[in-house]
JSON list of C-alpha atoms in Angstrom, two decimals:
[
{"chain": "S", "resi": 315, "resn": "MET", "atom": "CA", "xyz": [-12.75, 6.51, -6.05]},
{"chain": "S", "resi": 316, "resn": "THR", "atom": "CA", "xyz": [-13.94, 5.78, -9.51]},
{"chain": "S", "resi": 317, "resn": "ALA", "atom": "CA", "xyz": [-12.68, 8.60, -11.68]},
{"chain": "S", "resi": 318, "resn": "PRO", "atom": "CA", "xyz": [-14.53, 9.63, -14.80]},
{"chain": "S", "resi": 319, "resn": "VAL", "atom": "CA", "xyz": [-13.24, 7.51, -17.67]},
{"chain": "S", "resi": 320, "resn": "SER", "atom": "CA", "xyz": [-12.18, 9.40, -20.77]},
{"chain": "S", "resi": 321, "resn": "ARG", "atom": "CA", "xyz": [-13.51, 8.34, -24.16]},
{"chain": "S", "resi": 322, "resn": "THR", "atom": "CA", "xyz": [-10.17, 6.80, -25.14]},
{"chain": "S", "resi": 323, "resn": "ALA", "atom": "CA", "xyz": [-9.35, 5.09, -21.83]},
{"chain": "S", "resi": 324, "resn": "LEU", "atom": "CA", "xyz": [-10.47, 1.55, -21.17]},
{"chain": "S", "resi": 325, "resn": "PRO", "atom": "CA", "xyz": [-11.90, 0.76, -17.73]},
{"chain": "S", "resi": 326, "resn": "LEU", "atom": "CA", "xyz": [-9.54, -0.93, -15.30]},
{"chain": "S", "resi": 327, "resn": "ASP", "atom": "CA", "xyz": [-10.01, -4.68, -14.86]},
{"chain": "S", "resi": 328, "resn": "LEU", "atom": "CA", "xyz": [-9.89, -4.69, -11.07]},
{"chain": "S", "resi": 329, "resn": "GLU", "atom": "CA", "xyz": [-10.97, -8.33, -10.88]},
{"chain": "S", "resi": 330, "resn": "THR", "atom": "CA", "xyz": [-7.95, -9.46, -12.92]},
{"chain": "S", "resi": 331, "resn": "MET", "atom": "CA", "xyz": [-5.61, -7.19, -10.97]},
{"chain": "S", "resi": 332, "resn": "ARG", "atom": "CA", "xyz": [-6.84, -8.55, -7.64]},
{"chain": "S", "resi": 333, "resn": "ALA", "atom": "CA", "xyz": [-6.68, -12.16, -8.86]},
{"chain": "S", "resi": 334, "resn": "CYS", "atom": "CA", "xyz": [-3.04, -11.68, -9.86]},
{"chain": "S", "resi": 335, "resn": "ALA", "atom": "CA", "xyz": [-2.20, -10.18, -6.46]},
{"chain": "S", "resi": 336, "resn": "ASP", "atom": "CA", "xyz": [-4.13, -12.90, -4.63]},
{"chain": "S", "resi": 337, "resn": "ARG", "atom": "CA", "xyz": [-2.23, -15.66, -6.44]},
{"chain": "S", "resi": 338, "resn": "LEU", "atom": "CA", "xyz": [0.95, -14.35, -4.92]},
{"chain": "S", "resi": 339, "resn": "LEU", "atom": "CA", "xyz": [-0.38, -13.45, -1.47]},
{"chain": "S", "resi": 340, "resn": "ALA", "atom": "CA", "xyz": [-2.57, -16.51, -0.84]},
{"chain": "S", "resi": 341, "resn": "ASN", "atom": "CA", "xyz": [-1.44, -18.30, 2.32]},
{"chain": "S", "resi": 342, "resn": "ASP", "atom": "CA", "xyz": [-2.92, -21.65, 1.34]},
{"chain": "S", "resi": 343, "resn": "THR", "atom": "CA", "xyz": [-0.87, -22.18, -1.83]},
{"chain": "S", "resi": 344, "resn": "ASP", "atom": "CA", "xyz": [2.71, -23.12, -2.50]},
{"chain": "S", "resi": 345, "resn": "ALA", "atom": "CA", "xyz": [5.18, -20.43, -3.51]},
{"chain": "S", "resi": 346, "resn": "PRO", "atom": "CA", "xyz": [5.17, -19.88, -7.28]},
{"chain": "S", "resi": 347, "resn": "ARG", "atom": "CA", "xyz": [7.94, -21.44, -9.32]},
{"chain": "S", "resi": 348, "resn": "PRO", "atom": "CA", "xyz": [10.73, -18.99, -10.33]},
{"chain": "S", "resi": 349, "resn": "GLY", "atom": "CA", "xyz": [9.45, -18.60, -13.91]},
{"chain": "S", "resi": 350, "resn": "SER", "atom": "CA", "xyz": [5.92, -18.11, -12.67]},
{"chain": "S", "resi": 351, "resn": "LEU", "atom": "CA", "xyz": [7.09, -15.63, -10.04]},
{"chain": "S", "resi": 352, "resn": "GLU", "atom": "CA", "xyz": [8.82, -13.55, -12.70]},
{"chain": "S", "resi": 353, "resn": "THR", "atom": "CA", "xyz": [5.64, -13.54, -14.80]},
{"chain": "S", "resi": 354, "resn": "LEU", "atom": "CA", "xyz": [3.50, -12.54, -11.80]},
{"chain": "S", "resi": 355, "resn": "THR", "atom": "CA", "xyz": [5.96, -9.78, -10.91]},
{"chain": "S", "resi": 356, "resn": "LEU", "atom": "CA", "xyz": [5.80, -8.37, -14.44]},
{"chain": "S", "resi": 357, "resn": "GLN", "atom": "CA", "xyz": [2.00, -8.53, -14.41]},
{"chain": "S", "resi": 358, "resn": "LEU", "atom": "CA", "xyz": [1.84, -6.75, -11.05]},
{"chain": "S", "resi": 359, "resn": "HIS", "atom": "CA", "xyz": [4.25, -4.11, -12.32]},
{"chain": "S", "resi": 360, "resn": "GLY", "atom": "CA", "xyz": [1.98, -3.55, -15.33]},
{"chain": "S", "resi": 361, "resn": "HIS", "atom": "CA", "xyz": [-1.14, -3.41, -13.18]},
{"chain": "S", "resi": 362, "resn": "LEU", "atom": "CA", "xyz": [0.46, -0.72, -11.01]},
{"chain": "S", "resi": 363, "resn": "MET", "atom": "CA", "xyz": [1.47, 1.26, -14.08]},
{"chain": "S", "resi": 364, "resn": "LEU", "atom": "CA", "xyz": [-2.23, 1.33, -15.04]},
{"chain": "S", "resi": 365, "resn": "VAL", "atom": "CA", "xyz": [-3.86, 1.90, -11.66]},
{"chain": "S", "resi": 366, "resn": "VAL", "atom": "CA", "xyz": [-1.50, 4.51, -10.16]},
{"chain": "S", "resi": 367, "resn": "PRO", "atom": "CA", "xyz": [-2.42, 7.38, -12.53]},
{"chain": "S", "resi": 368, "resn": "GLU", "atom": "CA", "xyz": [-6.13, 6.54, -12.27]},
{"chain": "S", "resi": 369, "resn": "VAL", "atom": "CA", "xyz": [-6.12, 6.59, -8.46]},
{"chain": "S", "resi": 370, "resn": "GLU", "atom": "CA", "xyz": [-3.98, 9.73, -8.45]},
{"chain": "S", "resi": 371, "resn": "THR", "atom": "CA", "xyz": [-6.43, 11.56, -10.72]},
{"chain": "S", "resi": 372, "resn": "ALA", "atom": "CA", "xyz": [-9.35, 10.54, -8.55]},
{"chain": "S", "resi": 373, "resn": "ALA", "atom": "CA", "xyz": [-7.50, 11.42, -5.32]},
{"chain": "S", "resi": 374, "resn": "LEU", "atom": "CA", "xyz": [-6.68, 14.90, -6.57]},
{"chain": "S", "resi": 375, "resn": "ALA", "atom": "CA", "xyz": [-10.41, 15.54, -7.01]},
{"chain": "S", "resi": 376, "resn": "LEU", "atom": "CA", "xyz": [-10.99, 14.93, -3.28]},
{"chain": "S", "resi": 377, "resn": "PRO", "atom": "CA", "xyz": [-10.76, 17.79, -0.75]},
{"chain": "S", "resi": 378, "resn": "GLU", "atom": "CA", "xyz": [-7.16, 18.55, 0.27]},
{"chain": "S", "resi": 379, "resn": "ASP", "atom": "CA", "xyz": [-7.85, 17.86, 3.95]},
{"chain": "S", "resi": 380, "resn": "SER", "atom": "CA", "xyz": [-9.59, 14.55, 3.21]},
{"chain": "S", "resi": 381, "resn": "ALA", "atom": "CA", "xyz": [-8.26, 11.48, 5.02]},
{"chain": "S", "resi": 382, "resn": "ALA", "atom": "CA", "xyz": [-9.06, 9.37, 1.95]},
{"chain": "S", "resi": 383, "resn": "ARG", "atom": "CA", "xyz": [-6.94, 11.69, -0.22]},
{"chain": "S", "resi": 384, "resn": "ALA", "atom": "CA", "xyz": [-4.02, 11.56, 2.22]},
{"chain": "S", "resi": 385, "resn": "CYS", "atom": "CA", "xyz": [-4.23, 7.77, 2.40]},
{"chain": "S", "resi": 386, "resn": "ALA", "atom": "CA", "xyz": [-4.46, 7.39, -1.39]},
{"chain": "S", "resi": 387, "resn": "SER", "atom": "CA", "xyz": [-1.54, 9.77, -1.91]},
{"chain": "S", "resi": 388, "resn": "PHE", "atom": "CA", "xyz": [0.59, 7.85, 0.56]},
{"chain": "S", "resi": 389, "resn": "CYS", "atom": "CA", "xyz": [-0.28, 4.53, -1.10]},
{"chain": "S", "resi": 390, "resn": "ILE", "atom": "CA", "xyz": [0.52, 5.98, -4.54]},
{"chain": "S", "resi": 391, "resn": "GLY", "atom": "CA", "xyz": [3.91, 7.19, -3.31]},
{"chain": "S", "resi": 392, "resn": "GLU", "atom": "CA", "xyz": [4.63, 3.79, -1.81]},
{"chain": "S", "resi": 393, "resn": "ALA", "atom": "CA", "xyz": [3.63, 2.05, -5.06]},
{"chain": "S", "resi": 394, "resn": "ARG", "atom": "CA", "xyz": [5.91, 4.35, -7.06]},
{"chain": "S", "resi": 395, "resn": "LEU", "atom": "CA", "xyz": [8.83, 3.52, -4.77]},
{"chain": "S", "resi": 396, "resn": "ARG", "atom": "CA", "xyz": [8.12, -0.17, -5.28]},
{"chain": "S", "resi": 397, "resn": "LEU", "atom": "CA", "xyz": [7.94, 0.28, -9.05]},
{"chain": "S", "resi": 398, "resn": "SER", "atom": "CA", "xyz": [11.36, 1.96, -9.08]},
{"chain": "S", "resi": 399, "resn": "ALA", "atom": "CA", "xyz": [13.02, -0.67, -6.86]},
{"chain": "S", "resi": 400, "resn": "SER", "atom": "CA", "xyz": [14.88, -3.64, -8.24]},
{"chain": "S", "resi": 401, "resn": "ALA", "atom": "CA", "xyz": [13.19, -7.02, -7.88]},
{"chain": "S", "resi": 402, "resn": "ARG", "atom": "CA", "xyz": [14.67, -8.77, -4.85]},
{"chain": "S", "resi": 403, "resn": "GLY", "atom": "CA", "xyz": [13.34, -10.75, -1.95]},
{"chain": "S", "resi": 404, "resn": "ALA", "atom": "CA", "xyz": [9.74, -9.93, -1.13]},
{"chain": "S", "resi": 405, "resn": "HIS", "atom": "CA", "xyz": [9.49, -7.35, -3.93]},
{"chain": "S", "resi": 406, "resn": "ALA", "atom": "CA", "xyz": [6.67, -9.18, -5.73]},
{"chain": "S", "resi": 407, "resn": "GLN", "atom": "CA", "xyz": [4.62, -9.41, -2.53]},
{"chain": "S", "resi": 408, "resn": "ARG", "atom": "CA", "xyz": [5.05, -5.68, -1.95]},
{"chain": "S", "resi": 409, "resn": "LEU", "atom": "CA", "xyz": [3.83, -5.01, -5.49]},
{"chain": "S", "resi": 410, "resn": "ALA", "atom": "CA", "xyz": [0.85, -7.31, -4.88]},
{"chain": "S", "resi": 411, "resn": "ARG", "atom": "CA", "xyz": [-0.09, -5.48, -1.67]},
{"chain": "S", "resi": 412, "resn": "SER", "atom": "CA", "xyz": [0.12, -2.15, -3.52]},
{"chain": "S", "resi": 413, "resn": "VAL", "atom": "CA", "xyz": [-2.10, -3.50, -6.32]},
{"chain": "S", "resi": 414, "resn": "ARG", "atom": "CA", "xyz": [-4.73, -4.62, -3.78]},
{"chain": "S", "resi": 415, "resn": "THR", "atom": "CA", "xyz": [-4.68, -1.34, -1.90]},
{"chain": "S", "resi": 416, "resn": "LEU", "atom": "CA", "xyz": [-4.87, 0.85, -5.00]},
{"chain": "S", "resi": 417, "resn": "CYS", "atom": "CA", "xyz": [-7.75, -1.25, -6.38]},
{"chain": "S", "resi": 418, "resn": "ASP", "atom": "CA", "xyz": [-9.59, -0.56, -3.12]},
{"chain": "S", "resi": 419, "resn": "HIS", "atom": "CA", "xyz": [-8.87, 3.17, -3.44]},
{"chain": "S", "resi": 420, "resn": "TYR", "atom": "CA", "xyz": [-10.01, 3.19, -7.08]},
{"chain": "S", "resi": 421, "resn": "GLU", "atom": "CA", "xyz": [-13.24, 1.39, -6.27]},
{"chain": "S", "resi": 422, "resn": "ASN", "atom": "CA", "xyz": [-14.19, 3.33, -3.15]},
{"chain": "S", "resi": 423, "resn": "GLU", "atom": "CA", "xyz": [-13.40, 7.03, -2.85]},
{"chain": "S", "resi": 424, "resn": "ASP", "atom": "CA", "xyz": [-13.87, 6.91, 0.92]},
{"chain": "S", "resi": 425, "resn": "HIS", "atom": "CA", "xyz": [-11.47, 3.98, 1.37]},
{"chain": "S", "resi": 426, "resn": "GLN", "atom": "CA", "xyz": [-9.15, 4.52, 4.30]},
{"chain": "S", "resi": 427, "resn": "CYS", "atom": "CA", "xyz": [-6.62, 1.79, 4.98]},
{"chain": "S", "resi": 428, "resn": "PRO", "atom": "CA", "xyz": [-6.71, 1.51, 8.78]},
{"chain": "S", "resi": 429, "resn": "THR", "atom": "CA", "xyz": [-9.79, 1.01, 10.93]},
{"chain": "S", "resi": 430, "resn": "ALA", "atom": "CA", "xyz": [-11.04, 3.54, 13.48]},
{"chain": "S", "resi": 431, "resn": "PRO", "atom": "CA", "xyz": [-8.79, 2.87, 16.53]},
{"chain": "S", "resi": 432, "resn": "GLU", "atom": "CA", "xyz": [-5.59, 3.17, 14.55]},
{"chain": "S", "resi": 433, "resn": "ARG", "atom": "CA", "xyz": [-6.70, 5.81, 12.03]},
{"chain": "S", "resi": 434, "resn": "ALA", "atom": "CA", "xyz": [-5.48, 8.81, 14.07]},
{"chain": "S", "resi": 435, "resn": "ALA", "atom": "CA", "xyz": [-2.00, 7.33, 14.51]},
{"chain": "S", "resi": 436, "resn": "TYR", "atom": "CA", "xyz": [-1.91, 6.37, 10.83]},
{"chain": "S", "resi": 437, "resn": "LEU", "atom": "CA", "xyz": [-2.91, 9.86, 9.70]},
{"chain": "S", "resi": 438, "resn": "ARG", "atom": "CA", "xyz": [-0.20, 11.44, 11.87]},
{"chain": "S", "resi": 439, "resn": "MET", "atom": "CA", "xyz": [2.30, 9.16, 10.16]},
{"chain": "S", "resi": 440, "resn": "LEU", "atom": "CA", "xyz": [0.81, 10.04, 6.74]},
{"chain": "S", "resi": 441, "resn": "LEU", "atom": "CA", "xyz": [1.19, 13.73, 7.36]},
{"chain": "S", "resi": 442, "resn": "HIS", "atom": "CA", "xyz": [4.84, 13.44, 8.40]},
{"chain": "S", "resi": 443, "resn": "CYS", "atom": "CA", "xyz": [6.50, 10.68, 6.38]},
{"chain": "S", "resi": 444, "resn": "PRO", "atom": "CA", "xyz": [5.77, 11.65, 2.73]},
{"chain": "S", "resi": 445, "resn": "ALA", "atom": "CA", "xyz": [7.17, 15.15, 3.34]},
{"chain": "S", "resi": 446, "resn": "CYS", "atom": "CA", "xyz": [10.25, 14.02, 5.31]},
{"chain": "S", "resi": 447, "resn": "PRO", "atom": "CA", "xyz": [13.37, 13.35, 3.21]},
{"chain": "S", "resi": 448, "resn": "ASP", "atom": "CA", "xyz": [14.81, 11.10, 5.93]},
{"chain": "S", "resi": 449, "resn": "CYS", "atom": "CA", "xyz": [11.68, 8.93, 6.01]},
{"chain": "S", "resi": 450, "resn": "ARG", "atom": "CA", "xyz": [11.60, 8.63, 2.22]},
{"chain": "S", "resi": 451, "resn": "ALA", "atom": "CA", "xyz": [15.29, 7.72, 1.74]},
{"chain": "S", "resi": 452, "resn": "VAL", "atom": "CA", "xyz": [15.69, 4.29, 0.08]},
{"chain": "S", "resi": 453, "resn": "ASP", "atom": "CA", "xyz": [18.56, 2.35, -1.48]},
{"chain": "S", "resi": 454, "resn": "ASP", "atom": "CA", "xyz": [18.66, 0.90, -5.01]},
{"chain": "S", "resi": 455, "resn": "SER", "atom": "CA", "xyz": [16.58, -2.10, -3.96]},
{"chain": "S", "resi": 456, "resn": "GLY", "atom": "CA", "xyz": [13.84, 0.04, -2.43]},
{"chain": "S", "resi": 457, "resn": "GLU", "atom": "CA", "xyz": [14.73, -0.73, 1.17]},
{"chain": "S", "resi": 458, "resn": "ALA", "atom": "CA", "xyz": [14.43, 2.15, 3.65]},
{"chain": "S", "resi": 459, "resn": "VAL", "atom": "CA", "xyz": [17.80, 3.61, 4.67]},
{"chain": "S", "resi": 460, "resn": "GLY", "atom": "CA", "xyz": [16.76, 6.89, 6.26]},
{"chain": "S", "resi": 461, "resn": "SER", "atom": "CA", "xyz": [16.78, 7.51, 9.97]},
{"chain": "S", "resi": 462, "resn": "CYS", "atom": "CA", "xyz": [14.08, 9.78, 11.34]},
{"chain": "S", "resi": 463, "resn": "VAL", "atom": "CA", "xyz": [13.33, 9.86, 15.07]},
{"chain": "S", "resi": 464, "resn": "THR", "atom": "CA", "xyz": [9.89, 11.38, 14.49]},
{"chain": "S", "resi": 465, "resn": "GLY", "atom": "CA", "xyz": [9.02, 8.87, 11.76]},
{"chain": "S", "resi": 466, "resn": "ASP", "atom": "CA", "xyz": [10.15, 5.97, 13.95]},
{"chain": "S", "resi": 467, "resn": "ARG", "atom": "CA", "xyz": [8.08, 7.25, 16.88]},
{"chain": "S", "resi": 468, "resn": "LEU", "atom": "CA", "xyz": [4.99, 7.72, 14.69]},
{"chain": "S", "resi": 469, "resn": "TYR", "atom": "CA", "xyz": [5.43, 4.24, 13.22]},
{"chain": "S", "resi": 470, "resn": "ASP", "atom": "CA", "xyz": [5.71, 2.74, 16.72]},
{"chain": "S", "resi": 471, "resn": "GLU", "atom": "CA", "xyz": [2.55, 4.59, 17.80]},
{"chain": "S", "resi": 472, "resn": "HIS", "atom": "CA", "xyz": [0.72, 3.29, 14.73]},
{"chain": "S", "resi": 473, "resn": "ARG", "atom": "CA", "xyz": [1.92, -0.28, 15.30]},
{"chain": "S", "resi": 474, "resn": "GLN", "atom": "CA", "xyz": [0.83, -0.12, 18.95]},
{"chain": "S", "resi": 475, "resn": "ALA", "atom": "CA", "xyz": [-2.57, 1.25, 17.96]},
{"chain": "S", "resi": 476, "resn": "ARG", "atom": "CA", "xyz": [-3.02, -1.64, 15.50]},
{"chain": "S", "resi": 477, "resn": "ARG", "atom": "CA", "xyz": [-2.28, -4.10, 18.27]},
{"chain": "S", "resi": 478, "resn": "GLY", "atom": "CA", "xyz": [-4.75, -2.38, 20.55]},
{"chain": "S", "resi": 479, "resn": "GLY", "atom": "CA", "xyz": [-2.39, -1.55, 23.39]},
{"chain": "S", "resi": 480, "resn": "PRO", "atom": "CA", "xyz": [0.86, 0.04, 24.50]},
{"chain": "S", "resi": 481, "resn": "GLY", "atom": "CA", "xyz": [2.95, -3.12, 24.87]},
{"chain": "S", "resi": 482, "resn": "PRO", "atom": "CA", "xyz": [5.09, -3.94, 21.82]},
{"chain": "S", "resi": 483, "resn": "ARG", "atom": "CA", "xyz": [4.72, -7.71, 22.15]},
{"chain": "S", "resi": 484, "resn": "GLU", "atom": "CA", "xyz": [1.60, -8.14, 24.23]},
{"chain": "S", "resi": 485, "resn": "ARG", "atom": "CA", "xyz": [-0.70, -10.98, 23.24]},
{"chain": "S", "resi": 486, "resn": "PRO", "atom": "CA", "xyz": [-4.23, -11.67, 24.43]},
{"chain": "S", "resi": 487, "resn": "PRO", "atom": "CA", "xyz": [-4.51, -14.49, 26.95]},
{"chain": "S", "resi": 488, "resn": "THR", "atom": "CA", "xyz": [-5.30, -17.88, 25.43]},
{"chain": "S", "resi": 489, "resn": "ALA", "atom": "CA", "xyz": [-8.43, -19.74, 26.44]},
{"chain": "S", "resi": 490, "resn": "GLN", "atom": "CA", "xyz": [-7.77, -22.93, 28.42]}
]
């Protein structure tokens, strides 16, 4: 989704942004020390402040009915909610996931977060949730507080589609 760069704007350093997010999200490393975590959180916050307007500009150039535009718009809205939330709990990890996703959107205009089997359920959720005040309601820490029956149903459908079946806790059989 690489938008035309103005003469005064510097290109985004996606490699640095991703490296910062990966340091926090890597499963094979120890959790960062508190001072390091604060530094990473501030860096991720700054990265989002840079990438959000760039992705938004590029997304607005896409056709209104484009799945990539809907997905990018949803991810931008989610990143903005995370930017406005106070830093608690898994806040830094949420920022890191937003940085990764928006870098993907910036780099590839056709980027769509879910894969084919779950895309339809995801798009139904995308069409409903950003426009629903109950789905968007959050407290001061950015945690969802709204209650929307439709949003909950769409989320459950999406989660089931990601798992590949109707059962909420079904697991594939293990090989003996």
